[in-house]
mmCIF file of C-alpha atoms in Angstrom:
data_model
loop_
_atom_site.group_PDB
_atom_site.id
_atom_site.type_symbol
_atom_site.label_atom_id
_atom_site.label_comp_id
_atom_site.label_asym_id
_atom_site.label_seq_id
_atom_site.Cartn_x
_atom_site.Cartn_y
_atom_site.Cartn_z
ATOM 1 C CA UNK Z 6 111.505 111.295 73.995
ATOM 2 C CA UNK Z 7 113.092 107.741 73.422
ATOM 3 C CA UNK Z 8 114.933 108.931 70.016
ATOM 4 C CA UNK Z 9 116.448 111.973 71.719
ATOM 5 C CA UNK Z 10 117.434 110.041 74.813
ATOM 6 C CA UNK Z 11 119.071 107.957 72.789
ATOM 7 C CA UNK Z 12 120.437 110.495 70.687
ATOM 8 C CA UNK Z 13 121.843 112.637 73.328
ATOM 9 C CA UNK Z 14 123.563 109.856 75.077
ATOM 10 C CA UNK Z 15 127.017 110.204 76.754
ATOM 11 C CA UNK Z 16 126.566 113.933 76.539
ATOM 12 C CA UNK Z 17 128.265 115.378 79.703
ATOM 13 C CA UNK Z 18 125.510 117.422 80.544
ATOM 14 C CA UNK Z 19 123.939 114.353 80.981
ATOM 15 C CA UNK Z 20 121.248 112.954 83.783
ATOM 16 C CA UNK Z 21 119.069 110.479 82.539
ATOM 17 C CA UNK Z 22 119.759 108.820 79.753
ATOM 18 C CA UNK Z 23 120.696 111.791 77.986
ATOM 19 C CA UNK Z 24 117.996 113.941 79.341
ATOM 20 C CA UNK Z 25 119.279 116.634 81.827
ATOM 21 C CA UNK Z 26 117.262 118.169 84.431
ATOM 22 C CA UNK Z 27 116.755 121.782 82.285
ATOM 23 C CA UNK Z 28 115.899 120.235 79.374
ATOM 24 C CA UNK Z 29 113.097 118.055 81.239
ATOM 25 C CA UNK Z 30 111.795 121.265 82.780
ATOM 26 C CA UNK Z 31 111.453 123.159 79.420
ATOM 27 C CA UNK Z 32 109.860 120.258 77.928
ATOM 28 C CA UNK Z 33 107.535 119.497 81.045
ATOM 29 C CA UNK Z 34 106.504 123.254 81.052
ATOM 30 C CA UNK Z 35 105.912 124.047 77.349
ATOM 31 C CA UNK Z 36 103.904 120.491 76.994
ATOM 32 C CA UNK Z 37 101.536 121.813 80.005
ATOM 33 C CA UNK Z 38 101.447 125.303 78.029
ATOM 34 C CA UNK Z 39 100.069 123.941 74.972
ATOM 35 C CA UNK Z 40 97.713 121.634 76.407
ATOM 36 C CA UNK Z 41 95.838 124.170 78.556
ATOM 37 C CA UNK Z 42 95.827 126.138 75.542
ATOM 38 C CA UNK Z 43 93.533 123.083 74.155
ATOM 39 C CA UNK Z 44 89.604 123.998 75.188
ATOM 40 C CA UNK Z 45 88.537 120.352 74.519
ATOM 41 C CA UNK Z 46 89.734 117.792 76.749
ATOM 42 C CA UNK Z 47 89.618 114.786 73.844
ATOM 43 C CA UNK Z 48 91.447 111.631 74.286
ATOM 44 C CA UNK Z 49 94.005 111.186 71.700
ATOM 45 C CA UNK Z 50 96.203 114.631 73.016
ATOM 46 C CA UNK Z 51 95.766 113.415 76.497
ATOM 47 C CA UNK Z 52 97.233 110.290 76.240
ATOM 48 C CA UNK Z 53 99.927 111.698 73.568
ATOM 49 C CA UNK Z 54 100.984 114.167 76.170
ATOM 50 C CA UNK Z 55 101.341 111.727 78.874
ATOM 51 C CA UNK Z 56 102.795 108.831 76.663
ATOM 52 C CA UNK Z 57 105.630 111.601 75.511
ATOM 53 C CA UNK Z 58 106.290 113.332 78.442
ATOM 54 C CA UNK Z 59 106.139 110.362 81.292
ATOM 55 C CA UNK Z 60 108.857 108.223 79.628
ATOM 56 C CA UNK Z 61 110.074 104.954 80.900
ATOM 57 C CA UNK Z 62 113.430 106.247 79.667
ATOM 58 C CA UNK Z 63 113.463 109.174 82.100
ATOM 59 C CA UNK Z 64 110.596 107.896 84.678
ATOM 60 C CA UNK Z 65 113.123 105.606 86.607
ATOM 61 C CA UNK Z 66 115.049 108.537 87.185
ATOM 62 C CA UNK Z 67 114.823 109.539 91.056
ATOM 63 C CA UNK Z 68 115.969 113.296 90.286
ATOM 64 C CA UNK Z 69 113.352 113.849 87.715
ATOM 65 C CA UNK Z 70 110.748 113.751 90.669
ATOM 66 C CA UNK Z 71 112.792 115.244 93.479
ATOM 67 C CA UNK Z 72 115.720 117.696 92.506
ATOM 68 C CA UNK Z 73 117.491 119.195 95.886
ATOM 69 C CA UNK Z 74 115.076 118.538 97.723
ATOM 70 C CA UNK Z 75 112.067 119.862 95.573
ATOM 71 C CA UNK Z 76 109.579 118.260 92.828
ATOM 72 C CA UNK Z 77 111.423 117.634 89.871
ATOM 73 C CA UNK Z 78 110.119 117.810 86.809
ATOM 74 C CA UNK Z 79 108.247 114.860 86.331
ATOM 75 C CA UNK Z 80 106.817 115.393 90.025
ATOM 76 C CA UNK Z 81 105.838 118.494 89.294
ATOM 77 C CA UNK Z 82 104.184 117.504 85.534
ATOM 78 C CA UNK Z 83 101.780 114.801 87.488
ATOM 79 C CA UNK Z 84 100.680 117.212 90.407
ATOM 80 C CA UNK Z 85 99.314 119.178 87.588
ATOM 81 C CA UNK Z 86 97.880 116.270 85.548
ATOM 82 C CA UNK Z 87 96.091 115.153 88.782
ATOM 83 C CA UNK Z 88 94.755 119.038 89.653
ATOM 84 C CA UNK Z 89 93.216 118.991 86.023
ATOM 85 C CA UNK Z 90 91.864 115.546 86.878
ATOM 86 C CA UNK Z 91 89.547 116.548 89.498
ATOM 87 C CA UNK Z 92 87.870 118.508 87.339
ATOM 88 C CA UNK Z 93 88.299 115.976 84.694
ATOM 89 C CA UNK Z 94 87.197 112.454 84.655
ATOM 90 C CA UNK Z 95 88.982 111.341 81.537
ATOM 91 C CA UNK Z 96 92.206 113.052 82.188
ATOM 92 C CA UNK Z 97 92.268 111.726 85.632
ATOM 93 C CA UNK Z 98 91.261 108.235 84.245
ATOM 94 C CA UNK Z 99 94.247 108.210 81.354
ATOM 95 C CA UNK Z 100 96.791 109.041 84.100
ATOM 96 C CA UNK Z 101 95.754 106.510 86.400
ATOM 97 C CA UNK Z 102 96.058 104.044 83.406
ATOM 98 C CA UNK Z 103 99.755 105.565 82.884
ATOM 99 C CA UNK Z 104 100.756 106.013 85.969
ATOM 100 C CA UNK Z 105 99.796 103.083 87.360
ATOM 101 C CA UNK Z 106 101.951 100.929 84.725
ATOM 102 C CA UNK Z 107 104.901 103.180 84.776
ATOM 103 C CA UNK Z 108 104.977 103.119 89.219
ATOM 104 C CA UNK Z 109 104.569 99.366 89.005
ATOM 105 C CA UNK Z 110 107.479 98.855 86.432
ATOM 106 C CA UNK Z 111 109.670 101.638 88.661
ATOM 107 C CA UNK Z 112 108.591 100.765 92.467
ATOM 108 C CA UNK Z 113 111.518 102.596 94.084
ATOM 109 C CA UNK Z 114 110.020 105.837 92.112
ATOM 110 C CA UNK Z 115 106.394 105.322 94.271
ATOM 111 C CA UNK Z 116 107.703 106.358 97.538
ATOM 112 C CA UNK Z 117 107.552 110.220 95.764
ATOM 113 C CA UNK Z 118 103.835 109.995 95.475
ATOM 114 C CA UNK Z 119 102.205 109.164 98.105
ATOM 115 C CA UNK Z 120 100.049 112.420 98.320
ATOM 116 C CA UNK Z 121 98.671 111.485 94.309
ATOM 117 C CA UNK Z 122 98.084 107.468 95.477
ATOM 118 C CA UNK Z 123 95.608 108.626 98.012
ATOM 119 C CA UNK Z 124 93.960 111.758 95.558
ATOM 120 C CA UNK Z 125 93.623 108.353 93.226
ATOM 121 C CA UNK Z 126 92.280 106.358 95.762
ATOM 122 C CA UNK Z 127 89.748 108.679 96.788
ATOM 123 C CA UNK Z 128 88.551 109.940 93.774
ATOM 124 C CA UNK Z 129 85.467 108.438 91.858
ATOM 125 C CA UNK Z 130 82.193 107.528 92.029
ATOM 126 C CA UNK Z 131 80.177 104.821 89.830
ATOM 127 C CA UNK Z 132 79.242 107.447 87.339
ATOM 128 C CA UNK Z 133 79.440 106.067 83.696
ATOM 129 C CA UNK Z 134 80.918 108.261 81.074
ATOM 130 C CA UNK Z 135 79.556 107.340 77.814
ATOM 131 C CA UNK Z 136 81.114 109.667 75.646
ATOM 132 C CA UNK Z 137 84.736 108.454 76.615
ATOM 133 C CA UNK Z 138 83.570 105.038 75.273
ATOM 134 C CA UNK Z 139 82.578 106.087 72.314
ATOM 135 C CA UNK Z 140 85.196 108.331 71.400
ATOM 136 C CA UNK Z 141 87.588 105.324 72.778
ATOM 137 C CA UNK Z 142 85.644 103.099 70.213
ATOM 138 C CA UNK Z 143 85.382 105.618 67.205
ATOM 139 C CA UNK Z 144 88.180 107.862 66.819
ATOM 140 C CA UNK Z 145 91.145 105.993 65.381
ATOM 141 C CA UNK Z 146 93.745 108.180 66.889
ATOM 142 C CA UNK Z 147 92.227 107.686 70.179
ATOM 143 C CA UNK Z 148 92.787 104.077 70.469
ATOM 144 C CA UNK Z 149 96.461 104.315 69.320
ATOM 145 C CA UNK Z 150 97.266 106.796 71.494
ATOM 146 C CA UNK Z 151 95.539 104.796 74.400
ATOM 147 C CA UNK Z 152 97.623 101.854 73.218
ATOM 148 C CA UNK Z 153 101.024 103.808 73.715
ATOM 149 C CA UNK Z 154 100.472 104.402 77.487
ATOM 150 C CA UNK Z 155 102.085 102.169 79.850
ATOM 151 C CA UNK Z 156 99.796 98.642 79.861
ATOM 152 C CA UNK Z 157 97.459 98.231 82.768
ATOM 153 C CA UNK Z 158 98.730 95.286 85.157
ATOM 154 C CA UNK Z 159 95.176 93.660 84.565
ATOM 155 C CA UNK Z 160 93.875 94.591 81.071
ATOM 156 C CA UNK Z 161 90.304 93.054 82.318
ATOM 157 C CA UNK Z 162 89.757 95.351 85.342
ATOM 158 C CA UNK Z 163 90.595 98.013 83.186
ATOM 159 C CA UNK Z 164 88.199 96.902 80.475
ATOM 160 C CA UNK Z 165 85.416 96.884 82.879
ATOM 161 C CA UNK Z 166 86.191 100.098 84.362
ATOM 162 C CA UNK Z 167 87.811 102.447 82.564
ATOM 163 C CA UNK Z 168 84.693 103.737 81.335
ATOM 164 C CA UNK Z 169 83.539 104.855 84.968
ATOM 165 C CA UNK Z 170 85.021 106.746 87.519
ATOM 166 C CA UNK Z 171 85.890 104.125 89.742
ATOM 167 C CA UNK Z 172 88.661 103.468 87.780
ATOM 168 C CA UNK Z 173 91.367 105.836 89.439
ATOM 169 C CA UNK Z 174 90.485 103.966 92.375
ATOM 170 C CA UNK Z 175 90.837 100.111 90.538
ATOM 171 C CA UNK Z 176 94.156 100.969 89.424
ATOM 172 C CA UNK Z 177 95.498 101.944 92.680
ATOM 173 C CA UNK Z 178 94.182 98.775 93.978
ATOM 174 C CA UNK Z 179 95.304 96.170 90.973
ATOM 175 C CA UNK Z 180 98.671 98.203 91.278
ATOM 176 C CA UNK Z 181 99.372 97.456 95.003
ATOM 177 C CA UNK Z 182 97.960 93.788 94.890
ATOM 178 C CA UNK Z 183 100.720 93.487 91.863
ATOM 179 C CA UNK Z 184 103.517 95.030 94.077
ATOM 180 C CA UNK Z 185 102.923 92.647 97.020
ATOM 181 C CA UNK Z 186 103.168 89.826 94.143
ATOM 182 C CA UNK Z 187 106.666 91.396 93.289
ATOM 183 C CA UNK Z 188 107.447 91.867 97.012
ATOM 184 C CA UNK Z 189 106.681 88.081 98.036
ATOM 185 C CA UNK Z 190 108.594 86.865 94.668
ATOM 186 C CA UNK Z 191 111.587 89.068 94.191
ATOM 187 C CA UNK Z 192 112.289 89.949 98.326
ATOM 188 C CA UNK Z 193 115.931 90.284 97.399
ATOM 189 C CA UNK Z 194 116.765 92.133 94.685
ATOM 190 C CA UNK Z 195 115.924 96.090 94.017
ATOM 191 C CA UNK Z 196 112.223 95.956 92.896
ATOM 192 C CA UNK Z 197 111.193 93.442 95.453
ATOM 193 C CA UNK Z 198 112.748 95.451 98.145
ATOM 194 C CA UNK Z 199 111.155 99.499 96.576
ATOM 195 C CA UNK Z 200 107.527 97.160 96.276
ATOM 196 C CA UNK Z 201 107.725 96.347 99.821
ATOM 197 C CA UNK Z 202 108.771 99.803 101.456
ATOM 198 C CA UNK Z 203 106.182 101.614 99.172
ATOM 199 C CA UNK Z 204 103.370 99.218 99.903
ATOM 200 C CA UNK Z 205 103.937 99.448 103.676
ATOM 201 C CA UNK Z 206 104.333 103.500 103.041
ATOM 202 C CA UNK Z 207 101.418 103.902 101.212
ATOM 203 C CA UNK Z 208 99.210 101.612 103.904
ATOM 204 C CA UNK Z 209 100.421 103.722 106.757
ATOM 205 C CA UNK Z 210 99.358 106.605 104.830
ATOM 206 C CA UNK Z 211 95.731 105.581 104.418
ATOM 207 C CA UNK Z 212 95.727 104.313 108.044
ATOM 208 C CA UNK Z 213 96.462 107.667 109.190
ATOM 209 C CA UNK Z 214 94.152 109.135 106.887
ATOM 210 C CA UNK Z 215 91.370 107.190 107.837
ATOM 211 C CA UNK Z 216 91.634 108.382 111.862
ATOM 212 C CA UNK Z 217 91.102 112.043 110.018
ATOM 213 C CA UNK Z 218 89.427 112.118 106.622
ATOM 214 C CA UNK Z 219 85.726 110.953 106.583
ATOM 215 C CA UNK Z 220 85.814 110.240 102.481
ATOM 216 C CA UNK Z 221 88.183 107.321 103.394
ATOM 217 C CA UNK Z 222 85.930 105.897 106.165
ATOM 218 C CA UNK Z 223 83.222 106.016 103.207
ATOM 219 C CA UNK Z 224 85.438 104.294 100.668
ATOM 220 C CA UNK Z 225 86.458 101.351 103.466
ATOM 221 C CA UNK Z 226 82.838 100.888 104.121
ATOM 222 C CA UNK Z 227 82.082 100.619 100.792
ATOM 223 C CA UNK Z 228 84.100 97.701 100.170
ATOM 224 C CA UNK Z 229 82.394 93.918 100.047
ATOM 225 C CA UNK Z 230 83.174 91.502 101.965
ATOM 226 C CA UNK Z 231 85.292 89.622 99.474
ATOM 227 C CA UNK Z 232 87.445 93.089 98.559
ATOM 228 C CA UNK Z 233 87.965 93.530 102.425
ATOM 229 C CA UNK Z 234 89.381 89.543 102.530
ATOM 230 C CA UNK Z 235 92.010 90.665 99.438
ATOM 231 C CA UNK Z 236 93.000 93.739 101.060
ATOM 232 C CA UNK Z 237 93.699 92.194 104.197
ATOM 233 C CA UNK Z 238 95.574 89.327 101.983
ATOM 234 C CA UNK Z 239 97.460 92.408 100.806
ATOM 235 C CA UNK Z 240 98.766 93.708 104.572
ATOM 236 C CA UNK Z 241 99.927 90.539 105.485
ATOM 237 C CA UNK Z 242 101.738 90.184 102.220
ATOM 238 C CA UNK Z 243 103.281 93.472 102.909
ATOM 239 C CA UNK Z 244 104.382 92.653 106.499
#
């Protein structure tokens, strides 16, 4: 992706860094072809496919996740990561991992996923899943292609739980308590300003979800005392 960005640039047809909207589309859609054509869901082709096809050369790009006023590509590649994910752990864990570092280093790009935050923040339980550890430890190609996704904003959290399904849910939470961080530091330029609006966007959408969905209610009162004390560090940091 970064090679023919960069070859491509300047070309008039142009959108993102080279990359127009139809050729993101035929790439999106011919990636998701060929992986459900894969019956084993193993880590290495996961994370390739995610790596490759969610960029940061075309992820900062606003119209590659809404295009007149519809999903872009890129919008509509994650909805079907995230539909896979629920019905697997390991894909769902990989994106979180990806996503996670590519919405934290692109904040004005969060306020087009608000419906995947809360799938992410619901999802999970504290099953363990040995086998992704062990492939994770084992198979070289694994671990490099886990290396090329977008870095976790705390590599120890992830340590401890990407190996469980709780992890979706970590990420979301590491991600946000970053963003107030960037909000509180950098309240005057572009980043500081997208961390603030999405953090008080995505907090009025679990707020509202809570008055209706029961899961949430479940996931609040699962919190400890301490985790309730951060997260209401984290609304006053976005207020």
């Amino acid at each position: 992706m970064e090679l023919l960005a960069l070859g491509r640039k300047g070309s008039m047809v142009s959108t993102c860094h080279g990359i127009d909207i139809q050729m993101m589309w035929k790439l999106v859609r011919s990636s998701w072809i060929l992986h459900v054509s894969c019956k084993k869901r193993r880590i290495a082709p996961i994370a390739a496919l995610m790596s490759s096809v969610m960029h940061y050369s075309v992820f900062d790009n606003e119209k590659m996740h809404e295009y007149e006023n519809a999903p872009g590509p890129l919008k509509w590649f994650v909805e079907k990561i995230l539909e896979e994910g629920t019905k697997s752990p390991r894909t769902i864990r990989l994106a979180a991992l990806h996503l996670s570092g590519l919405w934290l280093s692109c904040p004005s790009i969060i306020k087009f996923y608000m419906k995947e935050l809360k799938l992410l923040t619901q999802y999970g339980s504290v099953a363990f899943d040995e086998d992704f550890e062990t492939e994770l430890s084992e198979n070289r190609d694994a671990k490099i292609e886990v290396s090329v996704l977008a870095k976790s904003p705390d590599p120890e959290l992830t340590e401890e739980f990407i190996n469980t399904e709780l992890y979706a849910r970590v990420s979301v939470a590491v991600m946000f308590s970053k963003l107030a961080e960037i909000a509180g530091t950098h309240n005057e330029d572009r980043n500081g300003s997208a961390a603030l609006v999405s953090g008080k966007m995505f907090l009025l959408e679990l707020l509202n979800s809570v008055v209706l969905d029961s899961a949430l209610i479940i996931l609040v009162d699962s919190f400890s005392p301490t985790q309730l004390k951060e997260g209401q560090t984290f609304r006053n940091d976005m207020n």
